[in-house]
XYZ file of C-alpha atoms in Angstrom:
168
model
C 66.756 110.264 91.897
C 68.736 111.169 88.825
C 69.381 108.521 85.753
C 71.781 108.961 83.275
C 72.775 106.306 80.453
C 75.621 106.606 78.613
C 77.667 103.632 76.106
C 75.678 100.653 74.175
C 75.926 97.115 74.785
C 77.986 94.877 72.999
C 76.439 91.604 73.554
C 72.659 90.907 72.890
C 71.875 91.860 76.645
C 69.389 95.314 77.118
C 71.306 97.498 79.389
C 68.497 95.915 82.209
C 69.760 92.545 81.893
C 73.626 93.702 81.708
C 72.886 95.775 84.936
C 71.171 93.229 86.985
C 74.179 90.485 85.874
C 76.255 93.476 87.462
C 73.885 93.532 90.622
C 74.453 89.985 90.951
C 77.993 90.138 90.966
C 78.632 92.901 93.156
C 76.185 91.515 95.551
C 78.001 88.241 95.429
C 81.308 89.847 96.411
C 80.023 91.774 99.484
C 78.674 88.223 100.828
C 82.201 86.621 100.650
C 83.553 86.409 104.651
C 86.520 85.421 104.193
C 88.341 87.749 101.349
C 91.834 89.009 101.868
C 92.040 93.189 102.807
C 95.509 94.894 102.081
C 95.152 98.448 103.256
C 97.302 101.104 102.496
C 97.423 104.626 104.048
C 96.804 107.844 102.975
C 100.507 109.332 102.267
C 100.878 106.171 100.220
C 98.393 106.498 97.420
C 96.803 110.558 97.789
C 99.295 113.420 96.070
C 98.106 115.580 99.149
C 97.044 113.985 102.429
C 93.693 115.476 103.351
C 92.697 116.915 106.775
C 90.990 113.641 107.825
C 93.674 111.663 105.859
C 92.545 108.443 104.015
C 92.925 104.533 103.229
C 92.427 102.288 100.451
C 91.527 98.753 101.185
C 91.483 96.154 98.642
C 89.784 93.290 98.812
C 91.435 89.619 97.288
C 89.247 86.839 96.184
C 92.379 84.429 96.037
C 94.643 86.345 93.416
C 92.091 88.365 92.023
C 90.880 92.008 93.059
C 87.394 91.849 93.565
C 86.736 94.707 95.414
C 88.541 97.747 96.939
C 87.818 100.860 98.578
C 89.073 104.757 98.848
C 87.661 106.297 101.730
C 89.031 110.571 102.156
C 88.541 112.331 105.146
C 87.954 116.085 104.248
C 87.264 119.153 106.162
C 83.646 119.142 105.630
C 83.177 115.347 105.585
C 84.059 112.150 104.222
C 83.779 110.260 100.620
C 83.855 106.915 100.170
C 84.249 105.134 97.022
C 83.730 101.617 96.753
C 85.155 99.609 93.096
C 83.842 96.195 91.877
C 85.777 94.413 89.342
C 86.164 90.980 87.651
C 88.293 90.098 85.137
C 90.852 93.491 85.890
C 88.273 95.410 84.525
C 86.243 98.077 86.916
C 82.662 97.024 86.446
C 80.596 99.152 89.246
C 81.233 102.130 91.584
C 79.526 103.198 94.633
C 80.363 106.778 95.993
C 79.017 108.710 99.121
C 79.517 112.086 99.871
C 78.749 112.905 103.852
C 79.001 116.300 105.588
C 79.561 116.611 109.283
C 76.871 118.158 110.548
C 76.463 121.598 111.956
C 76.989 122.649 115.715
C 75.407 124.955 117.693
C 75.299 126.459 121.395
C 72.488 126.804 123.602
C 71.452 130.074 122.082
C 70.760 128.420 118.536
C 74.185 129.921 117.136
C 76.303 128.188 114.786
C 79.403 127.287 116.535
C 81.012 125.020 114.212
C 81.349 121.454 112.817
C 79.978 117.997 115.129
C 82.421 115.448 114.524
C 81.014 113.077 115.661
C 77.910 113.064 113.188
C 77.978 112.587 109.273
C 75.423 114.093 107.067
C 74.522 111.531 103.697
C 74.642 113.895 101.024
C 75.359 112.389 97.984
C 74.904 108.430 96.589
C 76.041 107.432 93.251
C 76.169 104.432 91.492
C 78.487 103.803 88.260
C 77.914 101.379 85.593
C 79.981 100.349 83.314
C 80.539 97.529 80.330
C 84.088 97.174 78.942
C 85.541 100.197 80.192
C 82.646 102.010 79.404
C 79.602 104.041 81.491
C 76.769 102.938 80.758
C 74.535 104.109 83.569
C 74.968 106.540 86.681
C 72.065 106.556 89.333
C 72.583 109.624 91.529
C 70.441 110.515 94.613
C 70.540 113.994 95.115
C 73.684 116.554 93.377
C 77.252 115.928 94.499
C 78.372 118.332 97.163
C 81.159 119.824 95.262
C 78.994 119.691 91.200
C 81.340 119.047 88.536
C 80.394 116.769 86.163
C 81.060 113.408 86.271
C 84.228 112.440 83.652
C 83.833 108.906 83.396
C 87.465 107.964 81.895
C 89.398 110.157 84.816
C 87.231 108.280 87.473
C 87.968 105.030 85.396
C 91.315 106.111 85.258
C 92.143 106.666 89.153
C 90.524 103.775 90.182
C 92.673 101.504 87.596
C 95.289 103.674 89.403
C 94.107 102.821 92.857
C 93.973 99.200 91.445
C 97.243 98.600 90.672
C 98.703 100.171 94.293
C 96.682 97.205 95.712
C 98.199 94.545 93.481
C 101.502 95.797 93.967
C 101.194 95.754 97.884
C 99.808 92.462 97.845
């Protein structure tokens, strides 16, 4: 397991207290039955649809965007990024990375891709306070390492954010 901390805290909460208030939150929001889902498809929000295409669901707590997710089918796998926020503001992301896993024949020879099975090979989790990171906790390296640019991955989710508004 990787940490990283990044940002300070403005109010008099450590960065403990700010990320359990944060826990709470997001846990809060994934108990809620009975939110509202928009979901928009792939050609509608990527530049490029993907080989396994894509969808973005958001999640309404009445008028407000609590939650919404980008899931992209690729040719290797599928990543999933789920977005918490309150207030407009993006306050935690959770991103998997999963590979489908390899195929053989009877001999033991590699004969492609199953499907049907996905590989977890990458968890992430994103903290941030006012727009800014102030944690990642990784669990193993991405698939595809480049390093993580907090204000472009603030950035397209904000993006992704306002498609869901709009649609609503």
């Amino acid at each position: 397991m990787i940490f990283i901390c990044y940002g300070s805290l403005a109010s008099g909460q450590t960065k403990e207290e700010h990320i359990q208030n944060l826990r709470s939150e997001f846990q809060r929001v994934n108990s809620i039955t009975d939110l509202k889902e928009i979901v928009i498809d792939s050609e509608d929000f990527l530049d490029h649809v993907t080989d396994g295409g894509g969808e973005l669901k958001g999640y309404f707590e009445n008028a407000d965007l609590v939650k919404f997710t980008e899931r992209i089918g690729l040719s290797y796998g599928v990543r999933v990024t789920d977005y918490y926020s309150k207030a407009g503001r993006i306050f935690f992301s959770y991103r998997i990375e999963s590979r489908f896993d390899d195929k053989y024949d009877d001999s033991g020879e590699l004969t492609g891709l199953n499907y049907s099975k996905l590989i977890l090979k990458y968890e992430g989790r994103y903290y941030f306070n006012n727009g800014k990171l102030i944690e990642i906790i990784e669990k193993v390296e991405p698939m595809f390492s480049s390093p993580f640019e907090a204000n472009s991955f603030l950035k397209v989710g904000h993006e992704l954010k306002e498609l869901l508004v709009k649609a609503k």
